[in-house]
PDB file of C-alpha atoms in Angstrom:
ATOM      1  CA  UNK B  29      21.871   2.155  -0.412  1.00 41.00           C
ATOM      2  CA  UNK B  30      18.815   3.289   1.535  1.00 41.00           C
ATOM      3  CA  UNK B  31      15.893   1.008   0.858  1.00 41.00           C
ATOM      4  CA  UNK B  32      12.552   3.089   0.759  1.00 41.00           C
ATOM      5  CA  UNK B  33      10.367   2.913   2.794  1.00 42.00           C
ATOM      6  CA  UNK B  34       6.785   2.294   1.612  1.00 39.00           C
ATOM      7  CA  UNK B  35       4.486   1.156   4.556  1.00 41.00           C
ATOM      8  CA  UNK B  36       4.759   4.398   6.718  1.00 42.00           C
ATOM      9  CA  UNK B  37       2.339   6.869   6.541  1.00 47.00           C
ATOM     10  CA  UNK B  38       3.499   9.536   4.276  1.00 56.00           C
ATOM     11  CA  UNK B  39       4.025  13.849   5.079  1.00 54.00           C
ATOM     12  CA  UNK B  40       4.674  16.381   2.306  1.00 61.00           C
ATOM     13  CA  UNK B  41       8.518  17.141   2.792  1.00 55.00           C
ATOM     14  CA  UNK B  42       7.825  20.699   1.463  1.00 48.00           C
ATOM     15  CA  UNK B  43       5.521  21.879   4.379  1.00 51.00           C
ATOM     16  CA  UNK B  44       7.006  24.481   5.370  1.00 46.00           C
ATOM     17  CA  UNK B  45      30.312  35.715 -10.434  1.00 46.00           C
ATOM     18  CA  UNK B  46      27.348  36.588 -12.532  1.00 48.00           C
ATOM     19  CA  UNK B  47      26.269  34.741 -15.014  1.00 50.00           C
ATOM     20  CA  UNK B  48      23.080  35.350 -17.652  1.00 53.00           C
ATOM     21  CA  UNK B  49      20.101  33.429 -15.967  1.00 54.00           C
ATOM     22  CA  UNK B  50      18.935  30.177 -17.557  1.00 56.00           C
ATOM     23  CA  UNK B  51      15.595  31.344 -17.763  1.00 52.00           C
ATOM     24  CA  UNK B  52      14.113  34.091 -17.190  1.00 49.00           C
ATOM     25  CA  UNK B  53      15.822  37.274 -14.372  1.00 46.00           C
ATOM     26  CA  UNK B  54      13.912  36.222 -10.924  1.00 44.00           C
ATOM     27  CA  UNK B  55      14.263  37.100  -7.543  1.00 42.00           C
ATOM     28  CA  UNK B  56      17.584  34.600  -6.294  1.00 40.00           C
ATOM     29  CA  UNK B  57      17.404  32.411  -3.277  1.00 35.00           C
ATOM     30  CA  UNK B  58      20.072  32.159  -1.077  1.00 38.00           C
ATOM     31  CA  UNK B  59      23.480  30.056  -2.326  1.00 38.00           C
ATOM     32  CA  UNK B  60      24.201  26.693  -0.915  1.00 37.00           C
ATOM     33  CA  UNK B  61      27.021  24.720   0.431  1.00 39.00           C
ATOM     34  CA  UNK B  62      28.700  21.486   1.636  1.00 42.00           C
ATOM     35  CA  UNK B  63      29.066  18.543  -1.066  1.00 43.00           C
ATOM     36  CA  UNK B  64      26.453  16.852  -1.940  1.00 46.00           C
ATOM     37  CA  UNK B  65      25.501  12.957  -1.153  1.00 41.00           C
ATOM     38  CA  UNK B  66      24.155  11.115  -4.228  1.00 45.00           C
ATOM     39  CA  UNK B  67      21.072   8.777  -3.019  1.00 41.00           C
ATOM     40  CA  UNK B  68      19.208   6.769  -5.678  1.00 41.00           C
ATOM     41  CA  UNK B  69      15.913   5.826  -5.309  1.00 42.00           C
ATOM     42  CA  UNK B  70      15.367   2.205  -5.145  1.00 39.00           C
ATOM     43  CA  UNK B  71      12.289   0.519  -7.148  1.00 42.00           C
ATOM     44  CA  UNK B  72      10.130  -2.298  -6.021  1.00 41.00           C
ATOM     45  CA  UNK B  73      10.541  -5.680  -8.518  1.00 42.00           C
ATOM     46  CA  UNK B  74       7.647  -5.403 -11.190  1.00 46.00           C
ATOM     47  CA  UNK B  75       4.574  -7.161  -9.960  1.00 45.00           C
ATOM     48  CA  UNK B  76       1.651  -7.941 -12.143  1.00 43.00           C
ATOM     49  CA  UNK B  77      -0.697  -4.891 -12.349  1.00 43.00           C
ATOM     50  CA  UNK B  78      -3.308  -4.895  -9.684  1.00 43.00           C
ATOM     51  CA  UNK B  79      -6.923  -3.174 -10.263  1.00 39.00           C
ATOM     52  CA  UNK B  80      -7.803   0.061  -8.487  1.00 42.00           C
ATOM     53  CA  UNK B  81     -10.529   1.732  -7.984  1.00 37.00           C
ATOM     54  CA  UNK B  82     -10.929   4.390 -10.012  1.00 41.00           C
ATOM     55  CA  UNK B  83     -11.724   7.738  -8.520  1.00 42.00           C
ATOM     56  CA  UNK B  84     -12.649   9.699 -11.919  1.00 40.00           C
ATOM     57  CA  UNK B  85     -14.689  12.844 -11.345  1.00 41.00           C
ATOM     58  CA  UNK B  86     -16.949  13.803 -14.312  1.00 39.00           C
ATOM     59  CA  UNK B  87     -14.510  16.099 -15.938  1.00 34.00           C
ATOM     60  CA  UNK B  88     -11.589  13.445 -17.024  1.00 32.00           C
ATOM     61  CA  UNK B  89     -13.393  13.861 -20.466  1.00 36.00           C
ATOM     62  CA  UNK B  90     -11.612  17.112 -21.192  1.00 37.00           C
ATOM     63  CA  UNK B  91      -8.564  17.051 -22.798  1.00 31.00           C
ATOM     64  CA  UNK B  92      -5.802  19.655 -23.323  1.00 34.00           C
ATOM     65  CA  UNK B  93      -6.122  22.459 -25.877  1.00 35.00           C
ATOM     66  CA  UNK B  94      -4.522  23.246 -28.710  1.00 32.00           C
ATOM     67  CA  UNK B  95      -1.237  25.048 -27.734  1.00 32.00           C
ATOM     68  CA  UNK B  96      -1.952  29.307 -28.145  1.00 35.00           C
ATOM     69  CA  UNK B  97      -0.018  32.488 -27.057  1.00 35.00           C
ATOM     70  CA  UNK B  98      -1.298  31.678 -23.189  1.00 39.00           C
ATOM     71  CA  UNK B  99       1.213  31.686 -20.609  1.00 44.00           C
ATOM     72  CA  UNK B 100      -0.816  28.541 -19.095  1.00 44.00           C
ATOM     73  CA  UNK B 101       0.920  25.064 -19.159  1.00 46.00           C
ATOM     74  CA  UNK B 102      -1.002  23.899 -22.361  1.00 48.00           C
ATOM     75  CA  UNK B 103       0.040  21.415 -24.634  1.00 47.00           C
ATOM     76  CA  UNK B 104      -1.695  20.012 -28.168  1.00 52.00           C
ATOM     77  CA  UNK B 105      -4.455  17.712 -27.828  1.00 63.00           C
ATOM     78  CA  UNK B 106      -3.438  13.754 -26.877  1.00 81.00           C
ATOM     79  CA  UNK B 107      -5.166  11.192 -25.818  1.00 89.00           C
ATOM     80  CA  UNK B 108      -6.066  11.112 -21.690  1.00 93.00           C
ATOM     81  CA  UNK B 109      -3.139   8.865 -20.411  1.00 96.00           C
ATOM     82  CA  UNK B 110      -5.074   5.332 -19.125  1.00 96.00           C
ATOM     83  CA  UNK B 111      -3.642   5.574 -15.483  1.00 97.00           C
ATOM     84  CA  UNK B 112      -4.702   9.630 -15.590  1.00 97.00           C
ATOM     85  CA  UNK B 113      -7.858   7.971 -15.313  1.00 96.00           C
ATOM     86  CA  UNK B 114      -7.235   7.255 -11.886  1.00 97.00           C
ATOM     87  CA  UNK B 115      -6.888  10.068 -10.637  1.00 98.00           C
ATOM     88  CA  UNK B 116      -9.070  13.365 -10.036  1.00 98.00           C
ATOM     89  CA  UNK B 117      -8.628  16.447 -12.064  1.00 98.00           C
ATOM     90  CA  UNK B 118      -6.568  19.212 -10.142  1.00 98.00           C
ATOM     91  CA  UNK B 119      -6.796  22.804 -10.129  1.00 98.00           C
ATOM     92  CA  UNK B 120      -4.248  24.000 -12.518  1.00 97.00           C
ATOM     93  CA  UNK B 121      -3.265  27.309 -10.884  1.00 95.00           C
ATOM     94  CA  UNK B 122      -1.309  27.888  -7.497  1.00 93.00           C
ATOM     95  CA  UNK B 123      -1.093  27.739  -4.849  1.00 94.00           C
ATOM     96  CA  UNK B 124       0.254  23.686  -4.503  1.00 94.00           C
ATOM     97  CA  UNK B 125      -2.132  21.833  -2.081  1.00 95.00           C
ATOM     98  CA  UNK B 126      -1.640  18.569  -0.188  1.00 95.00           C
ATOM     99  CA  UNK B 127      -4.494  17.363  -2.609  1.00 97.00           C
ATOM    100  CA  UNK B 128      -2.063  18.052  -5.418  1.00 97.00           C
ATOM    101  CA  UNK B 129       0.862  16.243  -3.377  1.00 96.00           C
ATOM    102  CA  UNK B 130      -1.069  13.331  -2.195  1.00 97.00           C
ATOM    103  CA  UNK B 131      -2.123  12.770  -6.316  1.00 98.00           C
ATOM    104  CA  UNK B 132       1.647  13.217  -7.427  1.00 98.00           C
ATOM    105  CA  UNK B 133       2.697  10.877  -4.374  1.00 98.00           C
ATOM    106  CA  UNK B 134      -0.013   8.151  -5.299  1.00 98.00           C
ATOM    107  CA  UNK B 135       1.419   8.028  -9.413  1.00 99.00           C
ATOM    108  CA  UNK B 136       4.900   7.554  -7.751  1.00 98.00           C
ATOM    109  CA  UNK B 137       4.282   4.653  -5.482  1.00 98.00           C
ATOM    110  CA  UNK B 138       2.088   2.836  -8.225  1.00 98.00           C
ATOM    111  CA  UNK B 139       5.514   3.499 -10.370  1.00 99.00           C
ATOM    112  CA  UNK B 140       7.050   1.911  -7.489  1.00 98.00           C
ATOM    113  CA  UNK B 141       4.580  -1.455  -7.341  1.00 98.00           C
ATOM    114  CA  UNK B 142       4.607  -1.684 -11.277  1.00 98.00           C
ATOM    115  CA  UNK B 143       7.622   0.182 -13.247  1.00 98.00           C
ATOM    116  CA  UNK B 144       6.587  -1.333 -16.687  1.00 98.00           C
ATOM    117  CA  UNK B 145       3.199   0.917 -16.598  1.00 98.00           C
ATOM    118  CA  UNK B 146       5.879   3.531 -16.749  1.00 98.00           C
ATOM    119  CA  UNK B 147       8.446   2.689 -19.577  1.00 98.00           C
ATOM    120  CA  UNK B 148       9.095   4.992 -21.330  1.00 98.00           C
ATOM    121  CA  UNK B 149       9.031   3.036 -24.750  1.00 97.00           C
ATOM    122  CA  UNK B 150       5.331   2.358 -24.282  1.00 97.00           C
ATOM    123  CA  UNK B 151       3.055   3.912 -27.399  1.00 96.00           C
ATOM    124  CA  UNK B 152       1.144   6.061 -24.719  1.00 96.00           C
ATOM    125  CA  UNK B 153       4.286   6.915 -22.665  1.00 98.00           C
ATOM    126  CA  UNK B 154       6.132   8.251 -25.456  1.00 97.00           C
ATOM    127  CA  UNK B 155       3.198  10.437 -26.199  1.00 96.00           C
ATOM    128  CA  UNK B 156       3.163  12.335 -23.003  1.00 97.00           C
ATOM    129  CA  UNK B 157       7.019  12.794 -23.413  1.00 98.00           C
ATOM    130  CA  UNK B 158       6.738  14.434 -26.359  1.00 97.00           C
ATOM    131  CA  UNK B 159       4.472  16.967 -25.196  1.00 96.00           C
ATOM    132  CA  UNK B 160       5.735  20.322 -24.700  1.00 96.00           C
ATOM    133  CA  UNK B 161       5.078  22.697 -21.352  1.00 95.00           C
ATOM    134  CA  UNK B 162       6.307  25.543 -20.233  1.00 90.00           C
ATOM    135  CA  UNK B 163       8.782  25.839 -17.887  1.00 88.00           C
ATOM    136  CA  UNK B 164       7.875  28.757 -15.391  1.00 84.00           C
ATOM    137  CA  UNK B 165       4.976  31.029 -15.193  1.00 84.00           C
ATOM    138  CA  UNK B 166       6.063  34.126 -17.428  1.00 83.00           C
ATOM    139  CA  UNK B 167       8.543  32.429 -19.427  1.00 82.00           C
ATOM    140  CA  UNK B 168       7.449  31.899 -23.216  1.00 84.00           C
ATOM    141  CA  UNK B 169      10.470  28.782 -23.617  1.00 85.00           C
ATOM    142  CA  UNK B 170       8.530  25.719 -24.288  1.00 93.00           C
ATOM    143  CA  UNK B 171      10.336  22.188 -24.651  1.00 94.00           C
ATOM    144  CA  UNK B 172       9.457  18.372 -24.020  1.00 97.00           C
ATOM    145  CA  UNK B 173       8.619  16.968 -21.175  1.00 98.00           C
ATOM    146  CA  UNK B 174      11.755  14.162 -22.335  1.00 98.00           C
ATOM    147  CA  UNK B 175      14.052  17.291 -22.961  1.00 97.00           C
ATOM    148  CA  UNK B 176      14.547  17.267 -18.748  1.00 97.00           C
ATOM    149  CA  UNK B 177      15.522  13.683 -18.929  1.00 98.00           C
ATOM    150  CA  UNK B 178      18.610  13.245 -16.011  1.00 98.00           C
ATOM    151  CA  UNK B 179      17.965  16.738 -14.642  1.00 98.00           C
ATOM    152  CA  UNK B 180      19.650  16.493 -11.091  1.00 98.00           C
ATOM    153  CA  UNK B 181      17.765  17.884  -7.982  1.00 97.00           C
ATOM    154  CA  UNK B 182      19.674  18.851  -4.875  1.00 96.00           C
ATOM    155  CA  UNK B 183      18.952  19.765  -1.614  1.00 94.00           C
ATOM    156  CA  UNK B 184      19.913  18.865   2.147  1.00 92.00           C
ATOM    157  CA  UNK B 185      22.732  17.485   0.906  1.00 91.00           C
ATOM    158  CA  UNK B 186      20.343  14.699  -0.899  1.00 95.00           C
ATOM    159  CA  UNK B 187      20.860  14.184  -4.898  1.00 96.00           C
ATOM    160  CA  UNK B 188      17.654  12.775  -7.111  1.00 98.00           C
ATOM    161  CA  UNK B 189      17.995  12.560 -10.132  1.00 98.00           C
ATOM    162  CA  UNK B 190      14.936  12.749 -12.810  1.00 98.00           C
ATOM    163  CA  UNK B 191      14.735   9.526 -14.775  1.00 98.00           C
ATOM    164  CA  UNK B 192      12.191   9.312 -17.852  1.00 98.00           C
ATOM    165  CA  UNK B 193      10.080   7.063 -15.865  1.00 98.00           C
ATOM    166  CA  UNK B 194       9.676   9.553 -13.150  1.00 99.00           C
ATOM    167  CA  UNK B 195       8.932  12.216 -15.883  1.00 99.00           C
ATOM    168  CA  UNK B 196       6.370   9.570 -17.289  1.00 99.00           C
ATOM    169  CA  UNK B 197       5.048  10.214 -13.695  1.00 99.00           C
ATOM    170  CA  UNK B 198       5.265  14.183 -13.864  1.00 99.00           C
ATOM    171  CA  UNK B 199       3.469  13.877 -17.720  1.00 98.00           C
ATOM    172  CA  UNK B 200       0.772  11.915 -16.083  1.00 98.00           C
ATOM    173  CA  UNK B 201       0.629  14.617 -13.543  1.00 98.00           C
ATOM    174  CA  UNK B 202       0.462  17.015 -16.065  1.00 98.00           C
ATOM    175  CA  UNK B 203      -2.726  16.208 -17.743  1.00 98.00           C
ATOM    176  CA  UNK B 204      -4.644  16.411 -14.667  1.00 98.00           C
ATOM    177  CA  UNK B 205      -4.381  20.330 -14.360  1.00 98.00           C
ATOM    178  CA  UNK B 206      -7.473  20.941 -15.977  1.00 97.00           C
ATOM    179  CA  UNK B 207      -9.559  22.625 -13.313  1.00 98.00           C
ATOM    180  CA  UNK B 208     -10.099  26.397 -12.765  1.00 97.00           C
ATOM    181  CA  UNK B 209      -9.529  26.799  -9.204  1.00 96.00           C
ATOM    182  CA  UNK B 210     -10.497  25.121  -5.713  1.00 96.00           C
ATOM    183  CA  UNK B 211     -13.982  25.369  -6.181  1.00 97.00           C
ATOM    184  CA  UNK B 212     -14.547  24.121  -9.846  1.00 98.00           C
ATOM    185  CA  UNK B 213     -12.802  20.619  -7.789  1.00 98.00           C
ATOM    186  CA  UNK B 214     -15.426  20.670  -4.967  1.00 98.00           C
ATOM    187  CA  UNK B 215     -18.022  21.039  -8.100  1.00 98.00           C
ATOM    188  CA  UNK B 216     -16.211  18.167  -9.814  1.00 97.00           C
ATOM    189  CA  UNK B 217     -15.451  16.063  -6.781  1.00 97.00           C
ATOM    190  CA  UNK B 218     -17.761  16.768  -3.929  1.00 97.00           C
ATOM    191  CA  UNK B 219     -14.775  17.008  -2.209  1.00 96.00           C
ATOM    192  CA  UNK B 220     -13.129  20.008  -0.813  1.00 97.00           C
ATOM    193  CA  UNK B 221      -9.364  20.329  -1.753  1.00 96.00           C
ATOM    194  CA  UNK B 222      -6.486  19.948   0.961  1.00 96.00           C
ATOM    195  CA  UNK B 223      -4.217  23.092   1.584  1.00 92.00           C
ATOM    196  CA  UNK B 224      -1.673  22.180   3.935  1.00 88.00           C
ATOM    197  CA  UNK B 225       1.131  24.288   4.776  1.00 85.00           C
ATOM    198  CA  UNK B 226       3.159  24.283   1.904  1.00 78.00           C
ATOM    199  CA  UNK B 227       6.231  27.027   0.784  1.00 73.00           C
ATOM    200  CA  UNK B 228       4.633  28.633  -2.216  1.00 72.00           C
ATOM    201  CA  UNK B 229       7.136  29.568  -4.828  1.00 74.00           C
ATOM    202  CA  UNK B 230       4.529  31.184  -7.277  1.00 73.00           C
ATOM    203  CA  UNK B 231       1.818  34.042  -6.510  1.00 83.00           C
ATOM    204  CA  UNK B 232      -1.774  32.558  -6.204  1.00 89.00           C
ATOM    205  CA  UNK B 233      -3.175  31.833  -9.643  1.00 92.00           C
ATOM    206  CA  UNK B 234      -0.071  31.393 -11.729  1.00 92.00           C
ATOM    207  CA  UNK B 235       0.036  28.049 -13.425  1.00 94.00           C
ATOM    208  CA  UNK B 236       1.277  24.899 -12.128  1.00 95.00           C
ATOM    209  CA  UNK B 237       4.145  24.143 -14.518  1.00 94.00           C
ATOM    210  CA  UNK B 238       6.418  21.724 -15.026  1.00 95.00           C
ATOM    211  CA  UNK B 239       8.907  23.022 -13.201  1.00 93.00           C
ATOM    212  CA  UNK B 240       6.757  22.832 -10.435  1.00 94.00           C
ATOM    213  CA  UNK B 241       6.210  19.529 -10.505  1.00 97.00           C
ATOM    214  CA  UNK B 242       9.328  18.117 -10.966  1.00 96.00           C
ATOM    215  CA  UNK B 243      10.953  20.278  -8.105  1.00 94.00           C
ATOM    216  CA  UNK B 244       8.099  18.166  -6.123  1.00 95.00           C
ATOM    217  CA  UNK B 245       9.271  15.060  -7.012  1.00 97.00           C
ATOM    218  CA  UNK B 246      11.949  15.816  -5.368  1.00 96.00           C
ATOM    219  CA  UNK B 247       9.689  16.304  -2.305  1.00 93.00           C
ATOM    220  CA  UNK B 248       8.249  12.719  -2.990  1.00 96.00           C
ATOM    221  CA  UNK B 249      11.666  10.705  -3.866  1.00 97.00           C
ATOM    222  CA  UNK B 250      13.996  12.584  -1.934  1.00 95.00           C
ATOM    223  CA  UNK B 251      11.700  12.650   0.855  1.00 93.00           C
ATOM    224  CA  UNK B 252      11.156   9.216   1.328  1.00 94.00           C
ATOM    225  CA  UNK B 253      15.213   8.218   1.916  1.00 94.00           C
ATOM    226  CA  UNK B 254      15.573  11.802   3.825  1.00 94.00           C
ATOM    227  CA  UNK B 255      12.878  10.505   6.182  1.00 93.00           C
ATOM    228  CA  UNK B 256      14.433   6.501   6.625  1.00 95.00           C
ATOM    229  CA  UNK B 257      17.326   8.416   7.502  1.00 95.00           C
ATOM    230  CA  UNK B 258      16.301  10.510   9.994  1.00 94.00           C
ATOM    231  CA  UNK B 259      14.512   7.796  11.741  1.00 95.00           C
ATOM    232  CA  UNK B 260      17.679   5.995  11.596  1.00 95.00           C
ATOM    233  CA  UNK B 261      19.190   8.915  13.716  1.00 96.00           C
ATOM    234  CA  UNK B 262      20.976  10.863  10.709  1.00 94.00           C
ATOM    235  CA  UNK B 263      20.811  14.342  11.427  1.00 93.00           C
ATOM    236  CA  UNK B 264      19.712  16.295   8.220  1.00 92.00           C
ATOM    237  CA  UNK B 265      21.046  19.477   7.665  1.00 87.00           C
ATOM    238  CA  UNK B 266      17.851  21.014   6.792  1.00 84.00           C
ATOM    239  CA  UNK B 267      19.445  24.701   7.869  1.00 83.00           C
ATOM    240  CA  UNK B 268      20.766  23.839   4.264  1.00 83.00           C
ATOM    241  CA  UNK B 269      17.361  24.811   2.728  1.00 85.00           C
ATOM    242  CA  UNK B 270      18.118  25.001  -1.332  1.00 90.00           C
ATOM    243  CA  UNK B 271      16.724  23.035  -3.423  1.00 93.00           C
ATOM    244  CA  UNK B 272      18.505  23.371  -7.017  1.00 96.00           C
ATOM    245  CA  UNK B 273      18.745  21.472 -10.341  1.00 97.00           C
ATOM    246  CA  UNK B 274      22.036  20.731 -12.385  1.00 98.00           C
ATOM    247  CA  UNK B 275      20.881  20.536 -16.306  1.00 96.00           C
ATOM    248  CA  UNK B 276      22.770  18.048 -18.846  1.00 96.00           C
ATOM    249  CA  UNK B 277      22.943  20.647 -21.505  1.00 95.00           C
ATOM    250  CA  UNK B 278      24.870  23.134 -18.978  1.00 96.00           C
ATOM    251  CA  UNK B 279      27.251  23.299 -16.304  1.00 96.00           C
ATOM    252  CA  UNK B 280      26.552  24.489 -12.886  1.00 97.00           C
ATOM    253  CA  UNK B 281      24.101  24.558 -10.599  1.00 97.00           C
ATOM    254  CA  UNK B 282      21.028  26.653 -10.802  1.00 96.00           C
ATOM    255  CA  UNK B 283      17.797  27.574  -8.706  1.00 92.00           C
ATOM    256  CA  UNK B 284      14.232  27.110  -9.418  1.00 86.00           C
ATOM    257  CA  UNK B 285      13.744  30.245 -11.244  1.00 83.00           C
ATOM    258  CA  UNK B 286      16.556  29.710 -13.562  1.00 87.00           C
ATOM    259  CA  UNK B 287      19.634  31.928 -11.542  1.00 92.00           C
ATOM    260  CA  UNK B 288      23.015  30.061 -11.720  1.00 96.00           C
ATOM    261  CA  UNK B 289      24.221  29.506  -8.113  1.00 96.00           C
ATOM    262  CA  UNK B 290      27.843  28.163  -8.367  1.00 94.00           C
ATOM    263  CA  UNK B 291      29.658  24.830 -10.101  1.00 92.00           C
TER     264      UNK B 291
END
């Protein structure tokens, strides 16, 4: 089992038989072959919580507005999670930036240091997991965050299973998506957003949805495994570039847009 190396400087991983679709009809992505290698991330032992410098912007008092007919990823009002106060609010629309990725990675690194703070049995975390979000832009389908427990993601023959604790990470991140755009981010933080060079799945201006955040979690969790293997000299088949999902409630593997790929 590969032990994750969290002390090295990290870089984003994603810098650049017909069936009914699982979600909405979208343009398909190419198929993928090769059997997966199941990798499970190890997590650091529990430690006592350590103080962290708060990097809260002036807009952290904002809460999600009540669920309406909007296609943006909004949810009923809930208290802002205490851990969300440690991070700056972010633009809620595409493009996905390095600033978004770094924030999600920081949340995950805190989870590895203090896993007890992300327990799905903790009342604030239970509240987060009960929130409903749309899965992808243009879809009217909404489900609770906990609905996606045990979803598996696979790419380059690596597999990441989304646990309840990882979903708490994602749900905390979703609470940060309150800003209109990069200009509002600058006004709120006094800093320019770092765009990076990420593959974009949605059009600029589309809402960043729960699908996007869970998909990027593969880059955070699986990326550590992949970089560790490459450092050991293992050849990673990056030519097999197709992120796909396996859902507990339906057989087969599906692309990010909800189109069936294979069993």
